[in-house]
Coordinates of C-alpha atoms in Angstrom, one line a residue:
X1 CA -81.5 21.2 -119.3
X2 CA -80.5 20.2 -122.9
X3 CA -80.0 16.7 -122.3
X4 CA -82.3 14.3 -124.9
X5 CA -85.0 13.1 -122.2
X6 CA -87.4 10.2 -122.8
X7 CA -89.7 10.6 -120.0
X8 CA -92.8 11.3 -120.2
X9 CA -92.7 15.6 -119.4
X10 CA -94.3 16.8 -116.7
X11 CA -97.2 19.5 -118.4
X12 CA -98.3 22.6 -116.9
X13 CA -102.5 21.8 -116.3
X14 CA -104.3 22.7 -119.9
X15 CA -106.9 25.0 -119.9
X16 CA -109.4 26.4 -116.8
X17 CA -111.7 24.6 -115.3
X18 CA -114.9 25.7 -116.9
X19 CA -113.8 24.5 -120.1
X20 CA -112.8 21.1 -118.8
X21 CA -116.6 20.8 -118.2
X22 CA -117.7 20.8 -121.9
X23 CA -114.1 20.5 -123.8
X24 CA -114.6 16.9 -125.1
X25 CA -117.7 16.9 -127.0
X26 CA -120.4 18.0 -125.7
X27 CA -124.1 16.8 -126.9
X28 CA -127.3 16.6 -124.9
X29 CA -130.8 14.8 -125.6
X30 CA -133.5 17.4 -126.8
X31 CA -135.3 18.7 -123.4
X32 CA -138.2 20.3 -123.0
X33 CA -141.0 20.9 -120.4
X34 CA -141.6 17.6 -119.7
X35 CA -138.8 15.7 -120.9
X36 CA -139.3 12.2 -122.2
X37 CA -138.5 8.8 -120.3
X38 CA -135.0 8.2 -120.1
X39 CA -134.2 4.6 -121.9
X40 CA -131.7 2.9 -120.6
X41 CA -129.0 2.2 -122.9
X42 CA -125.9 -0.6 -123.0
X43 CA -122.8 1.1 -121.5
X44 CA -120.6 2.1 -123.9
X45 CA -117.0 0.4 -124.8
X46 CA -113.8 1.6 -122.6
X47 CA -112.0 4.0 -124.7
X48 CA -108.3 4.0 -124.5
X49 CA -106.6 7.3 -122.6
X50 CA -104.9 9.3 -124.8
X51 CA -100.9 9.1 -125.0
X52 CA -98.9 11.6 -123.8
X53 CA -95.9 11.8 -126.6
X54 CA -92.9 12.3 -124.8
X55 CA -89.9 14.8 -127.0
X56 CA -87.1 13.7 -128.3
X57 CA -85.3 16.2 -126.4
X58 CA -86.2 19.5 -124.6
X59 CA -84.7 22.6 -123.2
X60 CA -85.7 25.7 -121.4
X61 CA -84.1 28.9 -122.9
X62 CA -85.8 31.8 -120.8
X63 CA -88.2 32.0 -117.9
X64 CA -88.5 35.2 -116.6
X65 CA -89.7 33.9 -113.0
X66 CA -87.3 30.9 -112.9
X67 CA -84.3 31.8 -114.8
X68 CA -84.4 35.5 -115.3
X69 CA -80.5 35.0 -117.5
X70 CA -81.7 33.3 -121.1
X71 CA -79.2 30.3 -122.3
X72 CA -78.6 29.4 -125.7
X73 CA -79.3 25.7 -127.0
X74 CA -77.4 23.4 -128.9
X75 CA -78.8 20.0 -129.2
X76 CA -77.5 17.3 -132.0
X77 CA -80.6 14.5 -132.3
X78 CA -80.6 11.7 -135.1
X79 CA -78.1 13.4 -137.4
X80 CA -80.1 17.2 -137.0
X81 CA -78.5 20.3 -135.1
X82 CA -80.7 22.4 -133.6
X83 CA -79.2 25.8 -131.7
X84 CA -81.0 28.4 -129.6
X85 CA -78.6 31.8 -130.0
X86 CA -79.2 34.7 -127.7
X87 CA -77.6 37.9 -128.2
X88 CA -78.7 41.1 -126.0
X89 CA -79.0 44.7 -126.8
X90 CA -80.5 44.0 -130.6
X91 CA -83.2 46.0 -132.6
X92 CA -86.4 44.3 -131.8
X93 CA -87.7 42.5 -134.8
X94 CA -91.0 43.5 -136.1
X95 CA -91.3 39.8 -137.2
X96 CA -90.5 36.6 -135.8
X97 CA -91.3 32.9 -135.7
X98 CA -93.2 33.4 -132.4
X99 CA -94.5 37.1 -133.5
X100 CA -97.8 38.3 -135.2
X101 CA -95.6 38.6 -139.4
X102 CA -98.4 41.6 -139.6
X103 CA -96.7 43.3 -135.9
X104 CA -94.8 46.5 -137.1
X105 CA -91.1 47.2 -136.1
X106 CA -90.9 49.3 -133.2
X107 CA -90.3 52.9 -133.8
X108 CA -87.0 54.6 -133.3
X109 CA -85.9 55.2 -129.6
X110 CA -87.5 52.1 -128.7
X111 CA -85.4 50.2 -125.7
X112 CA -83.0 47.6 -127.6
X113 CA -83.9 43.6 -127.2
X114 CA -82.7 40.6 -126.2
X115 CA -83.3 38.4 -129.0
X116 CA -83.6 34.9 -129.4
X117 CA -82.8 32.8 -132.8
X118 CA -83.4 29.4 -134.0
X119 CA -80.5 27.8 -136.3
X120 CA -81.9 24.8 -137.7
X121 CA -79.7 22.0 -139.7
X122 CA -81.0 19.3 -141.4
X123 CA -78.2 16.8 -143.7
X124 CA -79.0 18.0 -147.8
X125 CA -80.9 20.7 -146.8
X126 CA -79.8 24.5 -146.4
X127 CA -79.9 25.5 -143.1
X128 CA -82.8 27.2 -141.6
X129 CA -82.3 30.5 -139.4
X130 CA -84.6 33.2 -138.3
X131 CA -85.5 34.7 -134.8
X132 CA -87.8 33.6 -132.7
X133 CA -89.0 36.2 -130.5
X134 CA -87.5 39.2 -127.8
X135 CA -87.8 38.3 -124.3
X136 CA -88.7 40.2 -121.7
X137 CA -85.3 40.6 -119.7
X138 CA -84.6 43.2 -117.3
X139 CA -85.7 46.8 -118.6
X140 CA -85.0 45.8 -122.1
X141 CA -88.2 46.0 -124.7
X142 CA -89.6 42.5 -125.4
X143 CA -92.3 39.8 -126.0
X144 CA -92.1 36.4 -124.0
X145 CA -91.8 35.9 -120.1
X146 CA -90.9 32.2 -120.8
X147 CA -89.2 30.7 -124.3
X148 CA -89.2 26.4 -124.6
X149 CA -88.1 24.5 -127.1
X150 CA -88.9 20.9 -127.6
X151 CA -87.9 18.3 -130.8
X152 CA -90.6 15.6 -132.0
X153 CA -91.1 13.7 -134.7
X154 CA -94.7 14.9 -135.2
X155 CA -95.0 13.3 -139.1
X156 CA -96.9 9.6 -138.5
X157 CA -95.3 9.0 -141.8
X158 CA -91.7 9.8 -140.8
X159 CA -89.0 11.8 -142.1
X160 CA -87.0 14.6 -140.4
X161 CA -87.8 15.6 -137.0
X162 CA -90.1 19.1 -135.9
X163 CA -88.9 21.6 -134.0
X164 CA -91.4 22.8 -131.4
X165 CA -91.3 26.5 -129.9
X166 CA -93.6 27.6 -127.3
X167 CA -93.3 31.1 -125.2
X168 CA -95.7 33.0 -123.1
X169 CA -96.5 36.4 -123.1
X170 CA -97.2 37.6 -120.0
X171 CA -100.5 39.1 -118.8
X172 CA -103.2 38.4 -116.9
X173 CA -105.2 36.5 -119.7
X174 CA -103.3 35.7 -121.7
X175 CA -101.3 34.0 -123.9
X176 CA -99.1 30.9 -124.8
X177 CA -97.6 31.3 -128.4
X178 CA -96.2 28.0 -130.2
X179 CA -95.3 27.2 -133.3
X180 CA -93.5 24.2 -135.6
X181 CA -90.7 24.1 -137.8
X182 CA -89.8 21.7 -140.1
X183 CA -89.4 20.7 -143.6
X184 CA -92.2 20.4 -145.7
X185 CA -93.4 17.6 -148.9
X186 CA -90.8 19.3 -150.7
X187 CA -87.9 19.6 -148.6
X188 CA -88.7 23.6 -148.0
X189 CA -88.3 25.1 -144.1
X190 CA -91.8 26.1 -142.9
X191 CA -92.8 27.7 -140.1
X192 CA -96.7 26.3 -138.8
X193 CA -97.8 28.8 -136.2
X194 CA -100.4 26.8 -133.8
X195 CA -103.2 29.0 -132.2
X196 CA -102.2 30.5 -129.6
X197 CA -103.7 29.5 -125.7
X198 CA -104.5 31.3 -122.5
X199 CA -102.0 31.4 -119.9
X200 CA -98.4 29.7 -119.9
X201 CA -99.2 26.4 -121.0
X202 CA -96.5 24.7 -122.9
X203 CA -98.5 22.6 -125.9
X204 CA -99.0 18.7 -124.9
X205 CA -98.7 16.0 -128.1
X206 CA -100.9 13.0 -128.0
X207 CA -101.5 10.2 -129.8
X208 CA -104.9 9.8 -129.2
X209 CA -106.4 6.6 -130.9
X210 CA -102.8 4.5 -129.7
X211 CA -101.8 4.3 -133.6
X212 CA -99.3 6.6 -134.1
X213 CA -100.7 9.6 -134.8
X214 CA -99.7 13.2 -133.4
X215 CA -102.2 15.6 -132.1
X216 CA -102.7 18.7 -130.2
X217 CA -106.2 19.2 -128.3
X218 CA -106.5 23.1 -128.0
X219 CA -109.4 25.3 -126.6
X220 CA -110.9 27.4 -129.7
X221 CA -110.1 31.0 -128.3
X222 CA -112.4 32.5 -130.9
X223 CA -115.1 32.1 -128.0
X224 CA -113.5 34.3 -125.2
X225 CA -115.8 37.2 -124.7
X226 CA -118.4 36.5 -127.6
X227 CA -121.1 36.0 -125.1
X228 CA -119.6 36.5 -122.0
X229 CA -116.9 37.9 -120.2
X230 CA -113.5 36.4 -119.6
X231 CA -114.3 34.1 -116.9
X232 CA -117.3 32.7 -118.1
X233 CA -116.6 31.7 -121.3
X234 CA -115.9 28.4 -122.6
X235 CA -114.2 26.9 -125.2
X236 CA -114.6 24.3 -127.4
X237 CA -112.2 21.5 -128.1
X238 CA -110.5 21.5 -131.2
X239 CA -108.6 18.5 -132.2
X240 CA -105.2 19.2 -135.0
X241 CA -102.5 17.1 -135.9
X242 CA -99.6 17.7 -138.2
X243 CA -98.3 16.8 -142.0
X244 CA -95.4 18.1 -143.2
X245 CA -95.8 22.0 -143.1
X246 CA -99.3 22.0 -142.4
X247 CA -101.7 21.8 -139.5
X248 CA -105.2 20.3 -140.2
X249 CA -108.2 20.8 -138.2
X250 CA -109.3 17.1 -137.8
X251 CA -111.9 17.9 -134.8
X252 CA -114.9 16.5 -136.7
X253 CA -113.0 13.2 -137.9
X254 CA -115.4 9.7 -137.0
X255 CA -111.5 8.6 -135.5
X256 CA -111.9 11.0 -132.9
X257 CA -115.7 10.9 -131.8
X258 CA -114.9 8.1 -129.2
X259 CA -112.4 10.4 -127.5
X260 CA -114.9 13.7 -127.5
X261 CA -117.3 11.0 -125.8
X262 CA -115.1 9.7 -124.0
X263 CA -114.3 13.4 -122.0
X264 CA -117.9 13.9 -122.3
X265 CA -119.1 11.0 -120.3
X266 CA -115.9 11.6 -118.2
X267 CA -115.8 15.4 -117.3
X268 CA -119.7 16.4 -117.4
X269 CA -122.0 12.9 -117.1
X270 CA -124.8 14.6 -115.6
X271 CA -125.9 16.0 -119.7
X272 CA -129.7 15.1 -118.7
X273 CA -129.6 17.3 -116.2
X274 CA -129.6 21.4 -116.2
X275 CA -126.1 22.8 -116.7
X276 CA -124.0 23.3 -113.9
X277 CA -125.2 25.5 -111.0
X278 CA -122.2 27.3 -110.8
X279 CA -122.4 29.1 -113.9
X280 CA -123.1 32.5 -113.6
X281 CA -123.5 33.0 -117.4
X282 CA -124.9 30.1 -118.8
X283 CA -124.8 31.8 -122.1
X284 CA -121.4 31.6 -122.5
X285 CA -121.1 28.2 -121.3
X286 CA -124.2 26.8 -123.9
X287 CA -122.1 28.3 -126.6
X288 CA -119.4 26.0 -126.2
X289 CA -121.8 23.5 -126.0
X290 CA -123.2 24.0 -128.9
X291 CA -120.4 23.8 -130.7
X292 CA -119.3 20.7 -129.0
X293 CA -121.9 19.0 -130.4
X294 CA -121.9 20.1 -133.8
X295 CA -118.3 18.7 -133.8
X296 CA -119.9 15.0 -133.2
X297 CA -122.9 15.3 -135.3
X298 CA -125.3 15.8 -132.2
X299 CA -125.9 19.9 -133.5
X300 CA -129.8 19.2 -133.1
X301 CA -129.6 18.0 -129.9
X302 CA -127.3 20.5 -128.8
X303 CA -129.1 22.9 -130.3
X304 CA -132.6 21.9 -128.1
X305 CA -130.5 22.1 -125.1
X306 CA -129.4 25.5 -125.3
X307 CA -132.9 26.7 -126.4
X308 CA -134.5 25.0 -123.1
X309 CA -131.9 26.7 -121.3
X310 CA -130.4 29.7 -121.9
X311 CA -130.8 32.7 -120.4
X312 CA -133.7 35.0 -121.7
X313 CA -132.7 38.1 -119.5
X314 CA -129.1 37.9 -120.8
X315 CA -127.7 40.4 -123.4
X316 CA -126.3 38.7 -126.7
X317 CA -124.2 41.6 -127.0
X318 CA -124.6 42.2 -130.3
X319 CA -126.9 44.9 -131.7
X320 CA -127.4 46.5 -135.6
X321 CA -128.7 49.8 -136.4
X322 CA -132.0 50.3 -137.8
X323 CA -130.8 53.8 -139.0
X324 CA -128.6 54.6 -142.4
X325 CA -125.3 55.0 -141.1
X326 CA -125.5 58.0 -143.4
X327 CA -127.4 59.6 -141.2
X328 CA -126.0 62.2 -138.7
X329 CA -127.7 62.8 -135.6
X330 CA -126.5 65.8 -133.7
X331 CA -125.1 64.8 -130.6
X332 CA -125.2 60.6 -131.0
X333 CA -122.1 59.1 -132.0
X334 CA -122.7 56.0 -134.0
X335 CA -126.0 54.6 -134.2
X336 CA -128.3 56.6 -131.5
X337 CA -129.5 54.4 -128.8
X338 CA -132.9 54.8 -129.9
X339 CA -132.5 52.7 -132.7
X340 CA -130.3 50.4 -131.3
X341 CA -131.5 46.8 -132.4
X342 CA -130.3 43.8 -130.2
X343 CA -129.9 40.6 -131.7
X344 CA -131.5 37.3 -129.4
X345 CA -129.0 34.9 -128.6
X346 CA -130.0 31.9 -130.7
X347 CA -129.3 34.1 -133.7
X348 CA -125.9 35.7 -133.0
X349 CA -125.1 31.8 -131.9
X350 CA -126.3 30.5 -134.9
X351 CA -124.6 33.2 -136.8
X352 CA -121.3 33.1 -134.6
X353 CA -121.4 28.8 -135.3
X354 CA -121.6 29.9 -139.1
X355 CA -118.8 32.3 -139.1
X356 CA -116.8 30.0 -137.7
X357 CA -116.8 26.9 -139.6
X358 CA -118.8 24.8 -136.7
X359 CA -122.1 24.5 -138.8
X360 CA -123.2 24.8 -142.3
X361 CA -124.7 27.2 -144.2
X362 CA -127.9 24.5 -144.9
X363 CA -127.3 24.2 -141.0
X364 CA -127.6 27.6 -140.0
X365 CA -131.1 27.9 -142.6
X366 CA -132.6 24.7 -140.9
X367 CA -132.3 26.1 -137.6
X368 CA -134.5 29.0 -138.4
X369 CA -131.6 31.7 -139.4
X370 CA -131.4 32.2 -142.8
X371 CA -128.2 34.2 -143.0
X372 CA -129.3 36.5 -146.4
X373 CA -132.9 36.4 -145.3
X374 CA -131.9 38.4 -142.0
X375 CA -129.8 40.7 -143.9
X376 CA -132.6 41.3 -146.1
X377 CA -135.5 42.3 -143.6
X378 CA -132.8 44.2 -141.6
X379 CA -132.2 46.3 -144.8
X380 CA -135.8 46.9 -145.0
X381 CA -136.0 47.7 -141.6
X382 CA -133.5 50.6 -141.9
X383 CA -135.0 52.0 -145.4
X384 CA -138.6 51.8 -144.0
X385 CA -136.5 54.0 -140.2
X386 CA -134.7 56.3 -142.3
X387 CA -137.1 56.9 -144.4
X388 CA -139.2 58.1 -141.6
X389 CA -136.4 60.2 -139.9
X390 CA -135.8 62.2 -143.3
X391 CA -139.1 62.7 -143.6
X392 CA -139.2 64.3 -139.6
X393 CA -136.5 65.6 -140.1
X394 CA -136.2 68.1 -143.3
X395 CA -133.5 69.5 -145.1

């Protein structure tokens, strides 16, 4: 189990289905009632697979299904020591390298843990030591079903190597919680927390482009229930890779726009074509689209897509009030259903692609959705509506 392995890993499947469909940059022609004549195009240049990066070394500490007793790690690589401790019947931390820093301790009377710590030594450096996370053992309080561990060299430019911790939470959607430790530009211990991923899926490193590089191709979980439910939504493919106590968001990169193609062409080559039958909520689905396409300069094209397609009938499931929230009305909590405003879906997307750092403030204007405009007329809205109520409503 703790033996230095250089094998390629076997990796738990990434991601559901339905965002395999659109998760390597999506982008579609514009379409409308009678699209144009298709032109037929050279076939693009083979792209190279990614490369899985195989660790250094790897170990299982805890699986709860698998091996329900937690072992501790020690693992010497290139000079570095890296040890796993686990000690039972602790105070559960209310913070931890795998653990939310803003997660309170647990009150008193709370179960006591079994707790997990990382001991990291590096030669010249102090060494680095700090828990990890409580696992879920028996009837004892704690956080992860599964705790991995996993040692890389994740800096194309060298130096000492990372170590990588991954656990999963348990739960039926959710979540798979990594993060890297290392030393940073100035020889400091940092802890990079990566964003965390449905289900147990311990994080795969590639070297995408074949030149050395290290990245991690994650599903943006910002878009889980935004305009559809759990099932139905999709996520778009973000693209980070690591530099010394830092992770960078390097998605929209012109390096990387061969392999978003790539999966395109690959995973969903039928982009002329309406969007999958099988979606139930096409809403949710275009959103990730969207996006996709924003993330390879295609966010007009994208953007004509979804507007040929989405569906009308669908609730954006976002609404504003067009009454004062200073206004009580007896009876209503919050903003009475009467004056209940929804938003259409092109504008909560728009808005949603704006919050998010997918599109551009210039972007977001030039596809019709002036941010402070809307804010504006809404505000008008409500004075003009409240006005109105006061007035029907005296004293």
């Amino acid at each position: 189990m703790n033996t230095p392995d250089s094998k390629d890993p076997t990796m738990r499947h990434f991601g559901r289905a339905a965002c395999l469909l659109v998760a390597l940059g999506v982008f579609a022609p514009a379409m409308a009632a009678n699209p144009p004549r298709r032109v037929r195009t050279p076939a693009p240049a083979p792209t190279l697979e990614p490369m899985r990066v195989p660790p250094l070394a790897r170990a299982v500490i805890f699986d709860r299904i698998n091996h329900p007793s937690p072992q501790p790690v020690a693992l010497e690589v290139e000079g570095i020591s890296v040890q796993v401790e686990v000690a039972q019947q602790q105070p559960c931390p209310g913070k931890a390298i795998l653990m939310e820093a803003s997660n309170p301790a647990p009150a008193g009377g709370e179960p006591p843990c079994t707790v997990a710590t990382l001991v990291f030594k590096a030669p010249g450096h102090p060494a680095f030591r700090q828990d990890i996370a409580p696992l879920i053992t028996g009837d004892d309080g704690g956080m992860l079903g599964t705790l991995r561990l996993a040692l890389y060299h994740l800096d194309k430019n060298g130096g000492p190597l990372q170590v990588l911790l991954s656990g999963y939470t348990m739960g039926a959607h959710c979540c798979t919680v990594a993060a890297i430790v290392g030393l940073d530009d100035t020889g400091q211990w940092r802890v990079t927390p990566l964003p965390s991923q449905d289900g147990d899926v311990t994080p795969v490193v590639l070297d995408i482009n074949h030149d050395g590089g290290r990245q991690f191709v994650l599903g943006d979980q910002q878009f889980n229930y935004v305009f559809a439910s759990y099932a139905w939504s999709v996520l778009p493919v973000v693209i980070y890779d690591y530099t010394p106590g830092t992770l960078r968001n390097v998605t929209t990169q012109p390096a990387y726009a061969p392999f978003l193609r790539a999966g395109f062409r690959r995973d969903f080559p039928a982009f002329r074509a309406p969007p999958p039958p099988d979606r139930k909520d096409i809403n949710g689905f275009l959103a990730a689209y969207v996006a996709n396409s924003a993330n390879l300069g295609q966010l007009r094209s994208g953007w004509m897509y979804m507007r040929h397609w989405y569906d009308r009938r669908a609730d954006s499931g976002q609404t504003w009030c067009a009454l004062d929230p200073s206004v009580k009305v007896r009876g209503a909590e919050g903003c009475p259903a009467p004056y209940q405003r929804k938003v259409p879906y092109p504008q909560a997307l728009a808005l949603f692609l704006l919050q998010t750092g997918y599109i551009t403030h210039a972007q977001c204007v030039a596809l019709g959705y002036d941010p402070e405009k809307i804010v504006r007329e809404q505000a008008a809205v409500q004075a003009a509506t409240t006005a109105r109520w006061h007035a029907a409503h005296p004293g």
